[in-house]
Short mmCIF file of C-alpha atoms in Angstrom, two decimals:
data_model
loop_
_atom_site.label_atom_id
_atom_site.label_comp_id
_atom_site.label_asym_id
_atom_site.label_seq_id
_atom_site.Cartn_x
_atom_site.Cartn_y
_atom_site.Cartn_z
CA UNK A 25 148.17 156.02 164.06
CA UNK A 26 150.14 153.17 165.62
CA UNK A 27 151.37 153.76 169.18
CA UNK A 28 155.03 152.92 169.85
CA UNK A 29 154.39 151.49 173.31
CA UNK A 30 151.86 149.03 171.94
CA UNK A 31 154.31 148.07 169.19
CA UNK A 32 156.80 147.33 171.96
CA UNK A 33 154.23 145.01 173.57
CA UNK A 34 153.81 143.12 170.28
CA UNK A 35 157.59 142.80 169.91
CA UNK A 36 157.93 141.49 173.47
CA UNK A 37 155.20 138.91 172.90
CA UNK A 38 156.86 137.78 169.66
CA UNK A 39 160.25 137.40 171.37
CA UNK A 40 158.85 135.74 174.51
CA UNK A 41 156.64 133.32 172.60
CA UNK A 42 153.51 133.96 174.67
CA UNK A 43 151.51 136.77 176.23
CA UNK A 44 151.95 135.30 179.73
CA UNK A 45 155.76 135.17 179.46
CA UNK A 46 155.95 138.66 177.95
CA UNK A 47 153.73 139.98 180.77
CA UNK A 48 156.07 138.51 183.39
CA UNK A 49 159.11 139.97 181.63
CA UNK A 50 157.53 143.44 181.43
CA UNK A 51 156.04 143.41 184.93
CA UNK A 52 152.40 143.55 183.79
CA UNK A 53 149.43 141.22 184.01
CA UNK A 54 148.56 139.07 181.00
CA UNK A 55 145.16 140.80 180.92
CA UNK A 56 146.76 144.25 180.63
CA UNK A 57 148.96 143.10 177.73
CA UNK A 58 146.00 141.48 175.98
CA UNK A 59 144.13 144.77 176.16
CA UNK A 60 147.11 146.62 174.66
CA UNK A 61 147.30 144.10 171.83
CA UNK A 62 143.58 144.40 171.12
CA UNK A 63 143.95 148.16 170.84
CA UNK A 64 146.92 147.71 168.51
CA UNK A 65 144.86 145.42 166.30
CA UNK A 66 142.11 148.06 166.10
CA UNK A 67 144.74 150.66 165.14
CA UNK A 68 146.21 148.30 162.53
CA UNK A 69 142.81 147.33 161.17
CA UNK A 70 143.59 143.62 161.09
CA UNK A 71 144.31 140.64 163.32
CA UNK A 72 147.92 140.43 164.48
CA UNK A 73 147.63 137.33 166.67
CA UNK A 74 145.83 134.06 166.16
CA UNK A 75 144.59 133.18 169.66
CA UNK A 76 144.37 129.42 170.16
CA UNK A 77 143.81 127.11 173.11
CA UNK A 78 147.50 126.19 173.00
CA UNK A 79 148.66 129.84 172.88
CA UNK A 80 149.00 132.72 170.44
CA UNK A 81 150.61 132.69 167.00
CA UNK A 82 151.49 135.74 164.93
CA UNK A 83 149.51 136.22 161.75
CA UNK A 84 151.29 137.28 158.56
CA UNK A 85 150.34 140.90 159.36
CA UNK A 86 151.67 140.40 162.88
CA UNK A 87 155.01 139.07 161.62
CA UNK A 88 155.42 142.01 159.27
CA UNK A 89 154.54 144.52 161.97
CA UNK A 90 156.97 142.89 164.40
CA UNK A 91 159.82 143.48 161.96
CA UNK A 92 158.95 147.20 161.81
CA UNK A 93 158.30 147.27 165.55
CA UNK A 94 161.74 145.83 166.32
CA UNK A 95 163.40 148.63 164.34
CA UNK A 96 161.25 151.32 166.02
CA UNK A 97 161.84 149.97 169.53
CA UNK A 98 165.56 149.75 168.78
CA UNK A 99 165.68 153.38 167.62
CA UNK A 100 163.89 154.53 170.78
CA UNK A 101 166.32 152.62 172.98
CA UNK A 102 169.22 154.06 171.01
CA UNK A 103 167.83 157.57 171.56
CA UNK A 104 167.60 156.91 175.30
CA UNK A 105 171.22 155.71 175.35
CA UNK A 106 172.35 158.83 173.45
CA UNK A 107 170.67 161.11 175.97
CA UNK A 108 172.15 159.15 178.87
CA UNK A 109 175.61 159.53 177.31
CA UNK A 110 175.12 163.32 177.14
CA UNK A 111 174.38 163.25 180.87
CA UNK A 112 177.57 161.18 181.41
CA UNK A 113 175.51 158.30 182.78
CA UNK A 114 177.17 154.92 182.11
CA UNK A 115 174.67 152.18 181.21
CA UNK A 116 173.67 150.04 184.19
CA UNK A 117 174.07 146.90 182.07
CA UNK A 118 175.29 145.88 178.63
CA UNK A 119 173.53 142.77 177.28
CA UNK A 120 175.52 140.40 175.06
CA UNK A 121 174.07 137.36 173.31
CA UNK A 122 176.61 134.59 172.81
CA UNK A 123 176.91 130.92 171.88
CA UNK A 124 178.51 128.44 174.25
CA UNK A 125 182.02 128.19 172.76
CA UNK A 126 182.47 131.96 172.61
CA UNK A 127 181.34 132.13 176.23
CA UNK A 128 184.14 129.73 177.13
CA UNK A 129 186.93 130.93 174.84
CA UNK A 130 186.41 134.63 174.05
CA UNK A 131 184.39 136.17 176.84
CA UNK A 132 186.12 135.41 180.18
CA UNK A 133 189.04 137.72 179.40
CA UNK A 134 186.78 140.31 177.75
CA UNK A 135 184.41 140.45 180.72
CA UNK A 136 187.34 140.81 183.15
CA UNK A 137 188.94 143.67 181.24
CA UNK A 138 185.61 145.42 180.68
CA UNK A 139 184.67 145.27 184.36
CA UNK A 140 188.01 146.74 185.41
CA UNK A 141 187.61 149.63 182.95
CA UNK A 142 183.86 150.13 183.53
CA UNK A 143 183.01 149.14 187.11
CA UNK A 144 179.61 150.90 187.01
CA UNK A 145 178.35 148.82 184.06
CA UNK A 146 177.42 145.15 184.40
CA UNK A 147 178.03 142.90 181.40
CA UNK A 148 175.01 140.61 181.14
CA UNK A 149 175.31 137.44 179.03
CA UNK A 150 172.45 135.61 177.27
CA UNK A 151 172.91 132.12 175.77
CA UNK A 152 171.80 132.00 172.13
CA UNK A 153 172.52 129.39 169.50
CA UNK A 154 173.14 130.76 165.98
CA UNK A 155 171.43 131.92 163.88
CA UNK A 156 169.15 133.29 166.65
CA UNK A 157 169.56 136.80 168.03
CA UNK A 158 169.58 139.19 165.09
CA UNK A 159 166.03 140.35 165.83
CA UNK A 160 167.02 141.05 169.44
CA UNK A 161 169.83 143.34 168.27
CA UNK A 162 167.42 145.19 165.97
CA UNK A 163 165.00 145.77 168.85
CA UNK A 164 167.76 146.76 171.29
CA UNK A 165 167.13 143.82 173.64
CA UNK A 166 170.73 142.90 172.91
CA UNK A 167 173.47 145.50 172.69
CA UNK A 168 175.76 142.97 171.00
CA UNK A 169 175.47 139.51 169.49
CA UNK A 170 178.35 137.07 169.13
CA UNK A 171 177.40 134.50 166.51
CA UNK A 172 178.92 132.11 164.01
CA UNK A 173 178.43 130.52 160.62
CA UNK A 174 179.49 127.02 159.62
CA UNK A 175 180.63 126.20 156.08
CA UNK A 176 177.64 125.37 153.93
CA UNK A 177 175.32 127.66 155.93
CA UNK A 178 174.10 131.06 154.78
CA UNK A 179 174.51 134.11 156.96
CA UNK A 180 171.14 135.50 158.12
CA UNK A 181 170.10 138.84 156.58
CA UNK A 182 171.89 141.65 158.42
CA UNK A 183 168.73 143.83 158.50
CA UNK A 184 170.81 147.03 158.51
CA UNK A 185 173.04 145.82 161.36
CA UNK A 186 176.84 145.92 161.39
CA UNK A 187 178.52 142.52 161.27
CA UNK A 188 182.19 142.48 162.37
CA UNK A 189 184.34 139.41 161.55
CA UNK A 190 186.15 138.27 164.71
CA UNK A 191 187.66 134.88 164.04
CA UNK A 192 188.10 132.27 161.32
CA UNK A 193 188.15 129.17 163.54
CA UNK A 194 189.68 126.37 161.47
CA UNK A 195 187.84 123.04 161.72
CA UNK A 196 190.16 120.26 162.88
CA UNK A 197 189.72 116.52 162.87
CA UNK A 198 189.70 114.92 166.32
CA UNK A 199 190.38 111.21 166.75
CA UNK A 200 190.52 108.80 169.71
CA UNK A 201 194.07 108.47 171.01
CA UNK A 202 194.41 104.89 169.74
CA UNK A 203 192.77 105.44 166.35
CA UNK A 204 194.53 103.74 163.44
CA UNK A 205 195.04 107.16 161.74
CA UNK A 206 196.37 108.88 164.86
CA UNK A 207 199.99 108.64 163.64
CA UNK A 208 199.18 110.19 160.25
CA UNK A 209 199.85 113.93 159.94
CA UNK A 210 197.09 114.53 157.39
CA UNK A 211 194.10 112.21 157.18
CA UNK A 212 191.86 111.79 154.11
CA UNK A 213 188.10 111.46 154.34
CA UNK A 214 188.27 108.13 152.52
CA UNK A 215 190.49 106.85 155.37
CA UNK A 216 187.53 107.33 157.72
CA UNK A 217 184.88 105.65 155.57
CA UNK A 218 184.32 102.93 158.20
CA UNK A 219 184.20 105.29 161.17
CA UNK A 220 181.20 106.71 162.97
CA UNK A 221 181.05 110.51 162.96
CA UNK A 222 179.92 112.80 165.77
CA UNK A 223 178.53 115.97 164.20
CA UNK A 224 177.86 119.46 165.53
CA UNK A 225 176.77 120.73 162.12
CA UNK A 226 176.36 118.25 159.28
CA UNK A 227 176.60 120.98 156.60
CA UNK A 228 180.40 120.70 156.85
CA UNK A 229 180.35 116.96 156.33
CA UNK A 230 177.89 117.36 153.47
CA UNK A 231 180.36 119.71 151.75
CA UNK A 232 183.19 117.24 152.17
CA UNK A 233 181.06 114.31 151.05
CA UNK A 234 180.02 116.12 147.86
CA UNK A 235 183.66 116.96 147.11
CA UNK A 236 185.23 113.56 147.80
CA UNK A 237 182.34 111.27 146.88
CA UNK A 238 182.35 109.72 150.34
CA UNK A 239 179.30 109.74 152.59
CA UNK A 240 180.28 110.00 156.27
CA UNK A 241 178.29 107.79 158.63
CA UNK A 242 176.84 110.16 161.22
CA UNK A 243 176.09 108.25 164.42
CA UNK A 244 175.60 111.13 166.88
CA UNK A 245 174.53 114.74 166.48
CA UNK A 246 174.95 117.34 169.23
CA UNK A 247 175.97 121.00 169.52
CA UNK A 248 177.61 120.34 172.87
CA UNK A 249 181.35 120.25 172.18
CA UNK A 250 182.13 118.87 175.63
CA UNK A 251 179.91 115.90 174.75
CA UNK A 252 181.56 115.56 171.32
CA UNK A 253 185.05 115.44 172.81
CA UNK A 254 183.92 112.97 175.47
CA UNK A 255 182.46 110.65 172.82
CA UNK A 256 185.64 110.85 170.75
CA UNK A 257 187.77 110.27 173.85
CA UNK A 258 185.71 107.15 174.58
CA UNK A 259 186.47 105.82 171.09
CA UNK A 260 182.89 106.11 169.84
CA UNK A 261 183.67 108.13 166.71
CA UNK A 262 185.58 110.93 165.03
CA UNK A 263 184.56 114.56 164.61
CA UNK A 264 185.34 117.95 163.11
CA UNK A 265 185.55 120.68 165.76
CA UNK A 266 186.81 124.28 165.75
CA UNK A 267 190.49 124.67 166.64
CA UNK A 268 189.56 126.77 169.68
CA UNK A 269 187.62 123.78 171.03
CA UNK A 270 190.30 121.19 170.24
CA UNK A 271 193.11 123.26 171.75
CA UNK A 272 194.41 121.68 174.96
CA UNK A 273 191.89 118.81 175.01
CA UNK A 274 193.29 115.66 176.66
CA UNK A 275 192.90 112.09 175.49
CA UNK A 276 192.35 112.89 171.81
CA UNK A 277 194.50 113.38 168.70
CA UNK A 278 194.04 116.52 166.59
CA UNK A 279 194.83 116.38 162.88
CA UNK A 280 194.08 118.19 159.62
CA UNK A 281 191.57 116.56 157.31
CA UNK A 282 193.10 116.61 153.83
CA UNK A 283 191.40 119.11 151.53
CA UNK A 284 189.13 120.47 154.28
CA UNK A 285 190.37 124.03 154.75
CA UNK A 286 187.06 124.97 156.35
CA UNK A 287 186.49 127.58 159.02
CA UNK A 288 183.71 128.33 161.44
CA UNK A 289 183.37 132.10 161.04
CA UNK A 290 182.70 134.07 164.24
CA UNK A 291 181.11 137.53 164.11
CA UNK A 292 180.07 140.36 166.41
CA UNK A 293 176.77 141.99 165.41
CA UNK A 294 175.54 145.38 166.63
CA UNK A 295 173.39 148.32 165.59
CA UNK A 296 174.90 150.79 163.06
CA UNK A 297 175.53 153.46 165.72
CA UNK A 298 176.75 151.50 168.74
CA UNK A 299 177.15 153.16 172.12
CA UNK A 300 180.69 153.71 173.36
CA UNK A 301 180.51 150.79 175.80
CA UNK A 302 179.38 148.44 173.03
CA UNK A 303 182.27 149.56 170.83
CA UNK A 304 184.63 148.96 173.74
CA UNK A 305 183.46 145.34 174.04
CA UNK A 306 183.87 144.80 170.29
CA UNK A 307 187.45 146.13 170.50
CA UNK A 308 188.22 143.74 173.35
CA UNK A 309 186.69 140.83 171.44
CA UNK A 310 188.75 141.67 168.36
CA UNK A 311 191.94 141.75 170.43
CA UNK A 312 191.26 138.41 172.16
CA UNK A 313 190.19 136.77 168.87
CA UNK A 314 193.41 137.90 167.18
CA UNK A 315 195.41 136.04 169.84
CA UNK A 316 193.43 132.88 169.17
CA UNK A 317 194.12 133.19 165.46
#
């Protein structure tokens, strides 16, 4: 019989990336966690970790058991939350995973409104770049995940989670202020054949290239939109960025790229039976996102 607490240890090690880091996170010694993992392996009847000089790596059996362990740990945490709600105990903290742009555009107003309505609950934010984070929602390490999908990318498997569309963030073309196409209302990809591109996600440009038969020349790749806008502002290239990022940016020109009605889709992801406080945050996110639309 597998013991739930030892499954939790395996899940923590998988998420942390090492026994030492998981031990620090859980407040135990690395030796104590290693002993728990050895007992779990005896219960499972097979090796779950490949112990190497450079660290530990999950075996195939370990990866499969982690997926089940995440669901079990998540159910136990959900049960604890349900009992706390019956006792009218607000959660001490609500943990939200989010990517950088959502943290800048969506969350400031949401956090403010949530704190005013729920002063006893702290909203804790964790930086995560998509597609990461789904496993943390399954295990209950995250109460809510705010994530996105670029055109040309597949959504990760939902794994029984609820995925709520928040925002279709239209991708806009940004040009240096003195670019030759800055006075054109709608620019074609062929018009930019000689330009360098600054890319946050080249799947979008690949889609456009396949459609128009033009191969954009990607000179810089970064997920940091502040860096992208700075490079465009300096005249070092052109870029496609979400409208929420381009809005209000100085020193650049924002245009539509002809035939590129592409959106970065933003979602909220939570467990199927979210606690009331989680549902409240999703409602606030939906309201703020609708204003951006």
